[in-house]
XYZ file of C-alpha atoms in Angstrom:
519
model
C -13.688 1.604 54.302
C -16.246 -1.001 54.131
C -19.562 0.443 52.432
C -22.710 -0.370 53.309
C -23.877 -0.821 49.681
C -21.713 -0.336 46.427
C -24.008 0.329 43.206
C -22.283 -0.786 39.758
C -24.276 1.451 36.631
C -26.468 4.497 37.677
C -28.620 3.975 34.350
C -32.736 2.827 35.227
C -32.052 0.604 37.962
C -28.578 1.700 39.307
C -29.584 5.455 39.663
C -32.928 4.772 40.872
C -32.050 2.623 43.596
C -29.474 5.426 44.669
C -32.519 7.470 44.378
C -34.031 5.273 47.023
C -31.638 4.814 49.157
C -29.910 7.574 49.770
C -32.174 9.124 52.233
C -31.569 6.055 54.489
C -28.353 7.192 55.530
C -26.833 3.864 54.083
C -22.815 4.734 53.263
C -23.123 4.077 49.676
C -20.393 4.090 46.280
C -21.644 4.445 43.002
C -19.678 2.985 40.423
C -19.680 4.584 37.025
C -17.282 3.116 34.417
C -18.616 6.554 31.966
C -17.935 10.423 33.218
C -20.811 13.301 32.913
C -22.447 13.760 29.326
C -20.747 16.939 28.463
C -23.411 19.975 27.785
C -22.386 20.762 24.552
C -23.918 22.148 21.170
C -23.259 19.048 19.682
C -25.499 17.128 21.849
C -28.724 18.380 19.769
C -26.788 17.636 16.474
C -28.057 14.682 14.450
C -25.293 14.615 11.974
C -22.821 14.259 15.396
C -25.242 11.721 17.117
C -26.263 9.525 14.237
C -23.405 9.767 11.240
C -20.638 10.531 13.460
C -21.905 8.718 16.419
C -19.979 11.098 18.869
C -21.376 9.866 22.121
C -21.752 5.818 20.925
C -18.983 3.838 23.363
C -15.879 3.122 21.011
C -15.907 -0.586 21.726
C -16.245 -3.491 19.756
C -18.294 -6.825 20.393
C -18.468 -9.722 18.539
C -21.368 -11.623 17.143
C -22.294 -15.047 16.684
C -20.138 -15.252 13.489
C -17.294 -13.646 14.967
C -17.884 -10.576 13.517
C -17.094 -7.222 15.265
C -19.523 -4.699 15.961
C -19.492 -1.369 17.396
C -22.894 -1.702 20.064
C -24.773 1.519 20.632
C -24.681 1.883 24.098
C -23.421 5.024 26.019
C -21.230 5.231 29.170
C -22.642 8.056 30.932
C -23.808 9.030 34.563
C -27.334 8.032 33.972
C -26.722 4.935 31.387
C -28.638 4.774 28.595
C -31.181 6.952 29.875
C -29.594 10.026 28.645
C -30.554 9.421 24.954
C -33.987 7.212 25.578
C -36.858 8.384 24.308
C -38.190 8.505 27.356
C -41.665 6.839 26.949
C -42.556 5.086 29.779
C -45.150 2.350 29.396
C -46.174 -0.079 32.142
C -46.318 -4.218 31.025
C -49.495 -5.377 30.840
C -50.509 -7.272 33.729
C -51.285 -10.497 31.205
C -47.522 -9.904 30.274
C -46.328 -11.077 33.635
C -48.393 -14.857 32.606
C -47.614 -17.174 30.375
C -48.347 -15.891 27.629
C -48.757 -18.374 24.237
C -47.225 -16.144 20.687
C -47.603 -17.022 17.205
C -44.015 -18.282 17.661
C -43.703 -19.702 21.277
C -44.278 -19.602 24.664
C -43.554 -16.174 26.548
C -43.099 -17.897 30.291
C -45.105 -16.556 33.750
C -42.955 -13.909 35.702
C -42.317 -15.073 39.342
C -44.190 -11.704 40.514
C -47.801 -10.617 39.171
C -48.407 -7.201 37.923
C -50.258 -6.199 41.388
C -46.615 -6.633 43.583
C -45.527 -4.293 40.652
C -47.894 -1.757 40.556
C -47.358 0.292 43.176
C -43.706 0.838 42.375
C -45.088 1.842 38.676
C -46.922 4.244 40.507
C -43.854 5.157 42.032
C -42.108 5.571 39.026
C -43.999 7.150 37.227
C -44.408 9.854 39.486
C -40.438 10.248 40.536
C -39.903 10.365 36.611
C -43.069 13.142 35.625
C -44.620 10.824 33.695
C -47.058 12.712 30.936
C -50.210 10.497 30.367
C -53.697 9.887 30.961
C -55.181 7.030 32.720
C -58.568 4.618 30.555
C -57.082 6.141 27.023
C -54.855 3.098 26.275
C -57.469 0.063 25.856
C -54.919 -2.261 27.382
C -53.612 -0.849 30.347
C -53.672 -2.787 33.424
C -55.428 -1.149 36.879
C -53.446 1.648 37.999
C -53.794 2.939 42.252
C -53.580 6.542 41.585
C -53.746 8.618 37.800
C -50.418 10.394 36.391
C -49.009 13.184 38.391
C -48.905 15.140 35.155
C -51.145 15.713 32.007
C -50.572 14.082 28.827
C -48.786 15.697 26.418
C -50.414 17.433 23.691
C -50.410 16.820 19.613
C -48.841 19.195 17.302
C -51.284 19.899 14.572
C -50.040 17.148 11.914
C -50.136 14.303 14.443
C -53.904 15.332 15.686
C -55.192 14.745 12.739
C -53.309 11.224 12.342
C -54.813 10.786 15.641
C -58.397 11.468 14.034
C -57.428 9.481 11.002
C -57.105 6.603 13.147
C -59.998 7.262 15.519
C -62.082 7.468 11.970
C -61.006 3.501 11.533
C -62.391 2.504 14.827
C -58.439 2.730 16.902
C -58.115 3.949 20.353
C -54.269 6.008 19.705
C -53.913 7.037 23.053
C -51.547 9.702 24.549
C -48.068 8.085 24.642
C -46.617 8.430 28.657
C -43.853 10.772 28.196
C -41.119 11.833 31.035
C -40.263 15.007 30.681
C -40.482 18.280 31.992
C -43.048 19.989 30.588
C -45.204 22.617 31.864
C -47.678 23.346 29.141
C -49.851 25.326 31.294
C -46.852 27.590 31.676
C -44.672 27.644 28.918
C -42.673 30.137 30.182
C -41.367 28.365 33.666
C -41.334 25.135 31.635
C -37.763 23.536 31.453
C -38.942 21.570 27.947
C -39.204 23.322 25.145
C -40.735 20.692 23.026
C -37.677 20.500 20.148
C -36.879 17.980 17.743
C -34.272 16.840 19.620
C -35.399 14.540 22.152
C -35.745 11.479 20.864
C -32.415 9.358 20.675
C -30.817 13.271 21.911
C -29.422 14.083 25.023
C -31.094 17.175 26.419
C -29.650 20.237 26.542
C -31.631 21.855 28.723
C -32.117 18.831 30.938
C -35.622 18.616 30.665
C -35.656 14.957 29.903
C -36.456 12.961 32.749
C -33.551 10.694 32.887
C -32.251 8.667 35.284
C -28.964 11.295 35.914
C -31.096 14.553 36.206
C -33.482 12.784 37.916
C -32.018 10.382 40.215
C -28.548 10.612 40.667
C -27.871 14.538 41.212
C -30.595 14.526 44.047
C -28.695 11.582 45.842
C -25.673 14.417 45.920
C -27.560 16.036 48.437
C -26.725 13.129 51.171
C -23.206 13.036 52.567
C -23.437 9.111 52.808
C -23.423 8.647 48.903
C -19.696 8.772 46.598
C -20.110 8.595 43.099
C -16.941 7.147 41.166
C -16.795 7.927 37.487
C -14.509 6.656 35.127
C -14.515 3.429 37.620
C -14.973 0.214 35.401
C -16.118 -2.868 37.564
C -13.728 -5.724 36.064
C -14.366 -8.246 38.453
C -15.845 -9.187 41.545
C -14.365 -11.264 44.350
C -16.176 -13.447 46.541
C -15.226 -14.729 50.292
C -13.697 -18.451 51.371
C -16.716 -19.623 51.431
C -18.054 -18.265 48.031
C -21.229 -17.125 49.887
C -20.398 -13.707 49.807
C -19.056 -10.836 47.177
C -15.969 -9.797 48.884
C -14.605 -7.130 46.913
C -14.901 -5.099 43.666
C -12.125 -4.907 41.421
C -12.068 -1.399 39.872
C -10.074 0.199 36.769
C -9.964 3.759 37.504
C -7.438 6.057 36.224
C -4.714 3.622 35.098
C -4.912 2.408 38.667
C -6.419 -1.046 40.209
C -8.518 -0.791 43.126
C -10.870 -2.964 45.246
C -13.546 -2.140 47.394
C -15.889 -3.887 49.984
C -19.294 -3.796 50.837
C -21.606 -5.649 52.729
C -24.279 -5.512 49.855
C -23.443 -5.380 46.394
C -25.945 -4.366 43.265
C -24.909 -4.938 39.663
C -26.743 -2.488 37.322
C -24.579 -2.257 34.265
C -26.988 -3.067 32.142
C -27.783 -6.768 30.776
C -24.993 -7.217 28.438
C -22.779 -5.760 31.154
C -23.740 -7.406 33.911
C -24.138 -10.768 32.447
C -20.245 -10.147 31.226
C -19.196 -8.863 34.976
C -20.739 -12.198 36.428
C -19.000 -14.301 33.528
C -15.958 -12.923 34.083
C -15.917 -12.961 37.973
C -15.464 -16.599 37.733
C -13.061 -18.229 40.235
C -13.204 -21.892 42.178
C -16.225 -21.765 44.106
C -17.728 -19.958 41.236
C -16.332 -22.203 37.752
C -18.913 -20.913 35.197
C -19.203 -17.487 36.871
C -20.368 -15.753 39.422
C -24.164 -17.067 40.652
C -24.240 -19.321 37.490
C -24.954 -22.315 39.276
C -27.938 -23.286 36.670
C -26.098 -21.965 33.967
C -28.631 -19.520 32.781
C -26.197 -15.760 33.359
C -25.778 -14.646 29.898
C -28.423 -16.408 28.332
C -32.099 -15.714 27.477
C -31.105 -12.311 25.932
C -33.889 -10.384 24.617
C -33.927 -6.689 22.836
C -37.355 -6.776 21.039
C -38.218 -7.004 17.190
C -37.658 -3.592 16.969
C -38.340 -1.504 13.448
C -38.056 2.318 12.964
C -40.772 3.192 10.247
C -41.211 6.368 8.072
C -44.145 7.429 6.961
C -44.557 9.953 4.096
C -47.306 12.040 4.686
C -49.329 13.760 1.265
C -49.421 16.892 3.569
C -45.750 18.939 4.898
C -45.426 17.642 8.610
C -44.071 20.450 10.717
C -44.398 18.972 13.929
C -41.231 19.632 16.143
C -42.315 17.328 19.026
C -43.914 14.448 17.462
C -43.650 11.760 19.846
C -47.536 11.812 21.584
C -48.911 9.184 19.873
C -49.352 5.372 20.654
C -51.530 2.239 19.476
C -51.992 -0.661 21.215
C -54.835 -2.130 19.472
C -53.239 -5.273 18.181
C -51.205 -5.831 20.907
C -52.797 -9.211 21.806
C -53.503 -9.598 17.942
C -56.335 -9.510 15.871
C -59.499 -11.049 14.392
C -57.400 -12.951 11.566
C -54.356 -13.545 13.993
C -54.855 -14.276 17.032
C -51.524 -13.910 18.907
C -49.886 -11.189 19.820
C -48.616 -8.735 17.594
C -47.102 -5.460 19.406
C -47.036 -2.168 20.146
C -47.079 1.309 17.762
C -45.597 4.860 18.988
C -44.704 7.863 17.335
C -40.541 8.289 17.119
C -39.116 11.624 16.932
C -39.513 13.877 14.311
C -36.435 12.771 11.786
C -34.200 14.848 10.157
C -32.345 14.655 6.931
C -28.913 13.585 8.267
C -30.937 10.386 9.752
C -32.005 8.868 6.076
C -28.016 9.348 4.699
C -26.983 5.753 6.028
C -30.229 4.590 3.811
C -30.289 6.585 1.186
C -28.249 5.823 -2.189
C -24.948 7.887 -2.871
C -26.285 10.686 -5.156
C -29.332 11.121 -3.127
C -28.925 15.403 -2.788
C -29.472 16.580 0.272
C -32.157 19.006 -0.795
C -34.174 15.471 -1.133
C -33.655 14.158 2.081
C -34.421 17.314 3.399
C -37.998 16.710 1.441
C -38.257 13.587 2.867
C -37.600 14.461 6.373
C -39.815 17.777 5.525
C -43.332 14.758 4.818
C -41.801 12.250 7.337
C -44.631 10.779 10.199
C -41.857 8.458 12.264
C -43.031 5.680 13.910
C -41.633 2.912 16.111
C -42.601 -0.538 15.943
C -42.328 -2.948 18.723
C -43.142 -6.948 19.204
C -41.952 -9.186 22.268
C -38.852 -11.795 21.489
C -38.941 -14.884 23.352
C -36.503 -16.150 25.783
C -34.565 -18.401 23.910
C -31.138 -20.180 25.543
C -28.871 -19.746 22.821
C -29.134 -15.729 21.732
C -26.640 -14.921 24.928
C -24.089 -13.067 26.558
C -20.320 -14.427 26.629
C -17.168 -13.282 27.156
C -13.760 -14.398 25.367
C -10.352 -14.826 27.819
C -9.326 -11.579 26.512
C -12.515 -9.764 27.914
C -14.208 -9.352 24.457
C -17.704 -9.923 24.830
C -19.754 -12.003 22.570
C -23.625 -11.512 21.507
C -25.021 -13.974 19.878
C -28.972 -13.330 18.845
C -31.224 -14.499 16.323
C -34.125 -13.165 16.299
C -36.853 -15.148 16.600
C -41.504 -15.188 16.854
C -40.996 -12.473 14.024
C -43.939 -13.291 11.986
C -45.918 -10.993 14.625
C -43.633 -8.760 14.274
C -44.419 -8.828 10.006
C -48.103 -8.390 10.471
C -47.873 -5.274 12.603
C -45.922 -3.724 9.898
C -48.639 -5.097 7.417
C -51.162 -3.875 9.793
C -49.708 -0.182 9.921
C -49.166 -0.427 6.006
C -52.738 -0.679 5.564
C -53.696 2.302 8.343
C -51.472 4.584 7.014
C -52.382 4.345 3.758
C -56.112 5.547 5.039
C -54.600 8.573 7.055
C -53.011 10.902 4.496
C -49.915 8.923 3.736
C -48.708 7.887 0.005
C -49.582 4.682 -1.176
C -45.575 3.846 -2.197
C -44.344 5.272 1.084
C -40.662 5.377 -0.274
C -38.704 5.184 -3.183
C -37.214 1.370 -3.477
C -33.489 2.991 -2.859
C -34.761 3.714 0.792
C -36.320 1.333 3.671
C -39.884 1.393 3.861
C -38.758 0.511 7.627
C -35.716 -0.352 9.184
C -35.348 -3.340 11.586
C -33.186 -2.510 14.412
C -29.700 -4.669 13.725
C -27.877 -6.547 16.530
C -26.592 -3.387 17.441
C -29.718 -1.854 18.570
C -29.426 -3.135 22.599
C -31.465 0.066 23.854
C -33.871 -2.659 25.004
C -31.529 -5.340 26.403
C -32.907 -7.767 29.258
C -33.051 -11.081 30.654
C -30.181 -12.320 30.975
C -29.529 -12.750 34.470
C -33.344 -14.174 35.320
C -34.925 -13.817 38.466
C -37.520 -16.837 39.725
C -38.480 -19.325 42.603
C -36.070 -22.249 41.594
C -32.580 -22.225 41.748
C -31.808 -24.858 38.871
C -33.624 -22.312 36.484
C -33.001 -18.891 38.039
C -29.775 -16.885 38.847
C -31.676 -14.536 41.002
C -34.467 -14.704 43.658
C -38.149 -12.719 43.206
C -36.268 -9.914 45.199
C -33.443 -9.932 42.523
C -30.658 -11.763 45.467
C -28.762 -14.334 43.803
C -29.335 -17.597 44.884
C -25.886 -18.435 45.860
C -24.892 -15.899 47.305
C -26.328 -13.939 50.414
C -25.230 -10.074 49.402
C -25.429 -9.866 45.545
C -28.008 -7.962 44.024
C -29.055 -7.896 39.860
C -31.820 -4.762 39.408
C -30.801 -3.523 35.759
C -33.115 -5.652 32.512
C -30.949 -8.403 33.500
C -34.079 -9.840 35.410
C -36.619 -10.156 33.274
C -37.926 -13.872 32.215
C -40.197 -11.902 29.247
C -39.815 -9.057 27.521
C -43.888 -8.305 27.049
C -44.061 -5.393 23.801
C -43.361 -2.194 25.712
C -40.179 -0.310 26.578
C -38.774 -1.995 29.383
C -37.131 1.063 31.357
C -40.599 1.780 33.201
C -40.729 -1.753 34.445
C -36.733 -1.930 35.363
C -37.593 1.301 37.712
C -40.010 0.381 39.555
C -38.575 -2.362 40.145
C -35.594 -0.978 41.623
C -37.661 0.734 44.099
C -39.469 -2.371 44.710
C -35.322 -3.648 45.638
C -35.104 -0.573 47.372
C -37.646 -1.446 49.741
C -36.417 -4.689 50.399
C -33.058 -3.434 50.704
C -34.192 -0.371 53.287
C -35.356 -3.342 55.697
C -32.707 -5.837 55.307
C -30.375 -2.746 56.607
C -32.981 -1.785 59.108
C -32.849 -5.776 60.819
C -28.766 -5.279 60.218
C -28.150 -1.942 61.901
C -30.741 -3.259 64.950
C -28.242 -5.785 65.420
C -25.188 -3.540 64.947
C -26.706 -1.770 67.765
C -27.703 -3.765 70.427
């Protein structure tokens, strides 16, 4: 059979475009190299998550020194999704310009934040976003207010919420997708645990992109979903205008499949690697790498975990309600952009053992964990050439990143320093054995984009602004691979909507095609 569409990934942008599509009646197969996240007890155990790392793929990439490293990144129906922390924040529309930082030049999108904006909409609805419109004093224009109420503080983090109110901030209610009914606690599928954050859900009352997405697209008879079906390679026609086949690794078996539209959404590492790989004679340096750009421009944010340690217990179970965006275009004494602030998930003991010296008793982490506020730290990374994707002749793939425009990154920490000390937090905020905070190592590719970039020339873009590759008339990129920037926020809000934004093109290419079929 010749599909109409194949999807590769079913993570933000694969399984939201099935979402989409689906209902068109378009014969579609979803690829998924991972099987279903097993419902198990384990899945709300930290020790098993973050010591034992029981659901982290058991793969190894290398880094820019040749070092191996195991990448957290999860082969599941639903990607990544499954253990985000599922805040979703829209870019700013100033994010989409060019944008000058403290240590470069963040370049203009090909879009503008108003093509976008109804798809955020979009997605924010199709994903029960939790939020409240004006609270966040840098939010773009919005067409229509969250479906759903934001979520509410748990005692300790209302009064860090007043604390920070008290020093003139505007903390607003973080955009949450999830599940809740607080109205009605008892028909509501979350139960607001402690294990949401970096978790998959037992209960499935995160809204990721497998509950939410995929298992609707079930419904339609026109949709297959392969799991356990790794995309090695694709194959394109004589005339190298045209993805021909997909080379799949299922089962200790080889197949290949055709469609007359292909979408990669493996995720930006991934799909850079697919397209590098997928080289052949039309193609030399890989598959629509014509201006050499697939693999490069990889961005993951300067990322930090922070603990606080508050002078007061901290019970909260759900914690993560809280964000600050006051210095994310910087501040009276710096004026570049710094970042964005949330509230993490409440952390437990079994999180601090990696950090903590040898003899550290557990009773004191437990302490710790008992007077932790968590927070979560994020400032944009610019596109720079060299951190990239690449892949070795034997398949390994390489990462190569410095990290780079990091002295914003420095002064938000400073910044939060000084606030936290005014809201109820020790001075000292942890021993010297222990991070104060924890910059997220290479590792850390939760946030992974650009490296397949979408714009209006062809020399400087692998993709067109509806995410086509220039060189070839049926491939499709709608995963982070896209992105040009990577602005301060989370990027999964902005990867869905733009997948229905895809999806909409897509829907009326097929609707022109199947006209034509017919007459």
């Amino acid at each position: 059979m010749t599909y109409d569409l194949i999807i590769i990934g079913t993570g933000a942008g694969g399984g939201t475009l099935l979402h989409a599509l689906a209902p068109t009646g378009l014969r579609m197969l979803v690829l998924e190299r991972g099987g279903h996240l097993p419902r198990e007890k384990e899945n709300w155990n930290p020790a098993s998550l973050f010591v034992d790392e029981r659901y982290t793929a058991d793969e190894r990439w290398i880094d820019a020194d040749g070092k191996p490293f195991r990448p957290g990144i999860h082969y599941y129906v639903g990607g990544n999704t499954k253990f985000y922390g599922a805040a979703l924040l829209r870019m700013r529309a100033r994010d989409f310009e060019r944008v000058e930082h403290a240590g470069g030049v963040s370049p203009a999108w090909p879009i503008g934040y108003d093509e976008l904006e109804p798809y955020y909409t979009r997605a924010e609805h199709l994903y029960r976003v939790h939020g409240e419109r004006g609270a966040d004093p840098t939010e773009s224009p919005a067409s229509a207010p969250y479906a759903h109420p934001p979520v509410s503080d748990e005692p300790r983090v209302a009064e860090f919420r007043a604390d920070l109110r008290a020093q003139g901030l505007h903390p607003f209610p973080l955009p949450m997708a999830i599940m809740l009914d607080e109205a009605r606690p008892e028909r509501s599928a979350c139960i607001r645990c402690d294990t949401c954050d970096g978790f998959p859900c037992l209960v499935e009352a995160k809204a990721d992109a497998d509950v939410i997405a995929v298992r609707p697209s079930f419904a339609y008879d026109n949709v297959t979903l392969l799991t356990g079906a790794y995309a090695a390679r694709l194959l394109t026609s004589p005339s190298g205008r045209e993805i021909a086949g997909v080379v799949v690794e299922r089962g200790g078996a080889t197949e290949t499949y055709a469609a007359h539209v292909v979408v990669v959404a493996a995720g930006a590492v991934n799909s850079a690697a697919l397209l590098l790989r997928s080289a052949d004679e039309r193609h030399p340096a890989g598959i629509a790498n014509g201006s050499g750009v697939v693999g490069r421009h990889y961005m993951c944010h300067n990322n930090s975990a922070f603990v606080a340690i508050s002078k007061k217990r901290n019970p909260t179970k759900f914690q993560k309600t809280l964000g600050l965006n006051d210095f994310y275009w910087g501040s009276p004494e710096f004026p570049h952009p710094m970042g964005h602030i949330q509230m993490l998930g409440k952390s437990h003991a079994a999180e601090f053992r990696g950090d903590a010296p040898a003899f550290a008793p557990g009773i004191a982490l437990a302490q710790l964990a008992e007077h932790a506020l968590d927070l979560w730290i994020t400032s944009e990374d610019l596109p720079e050439p060299q951190n990239r994707v690449t892949v070795a002749r034997d398949g390994t793939i390489g990462l190569h990143y410095s990290a780079n425009n990091v002295d914003a990154h420095q002064r938000l920490i400073a910044k939060l320093k000084e606030l936290l000390e005014r809201a109820g937090c020790e001075r000292h905020l942890l021993p010297n054995a222990l991070y104060l905070g924890k910059k997220i190592p290479i590792a850390g590719v939760a946030h992974q984009n650009g490296t397949v970039r979408f714009g209006t020339d062809p020399a400087t873009s692998a993709l067109d602004v509806n995410c086509k590759a220039h060189e070839l008339d049926n491939l499709y990129v709608v995963d982070g691979s896209f992105f040009v920037s990577s602005s301060a926020v989370n990027p999964a809000l902005t990867i869905m909507a733009n997948a229905l934004r895809v999806g909409a093109h897509l829907a009326a290419r097929f609707g022109a095609a199947e006209t034509a079929h017919a007459a």
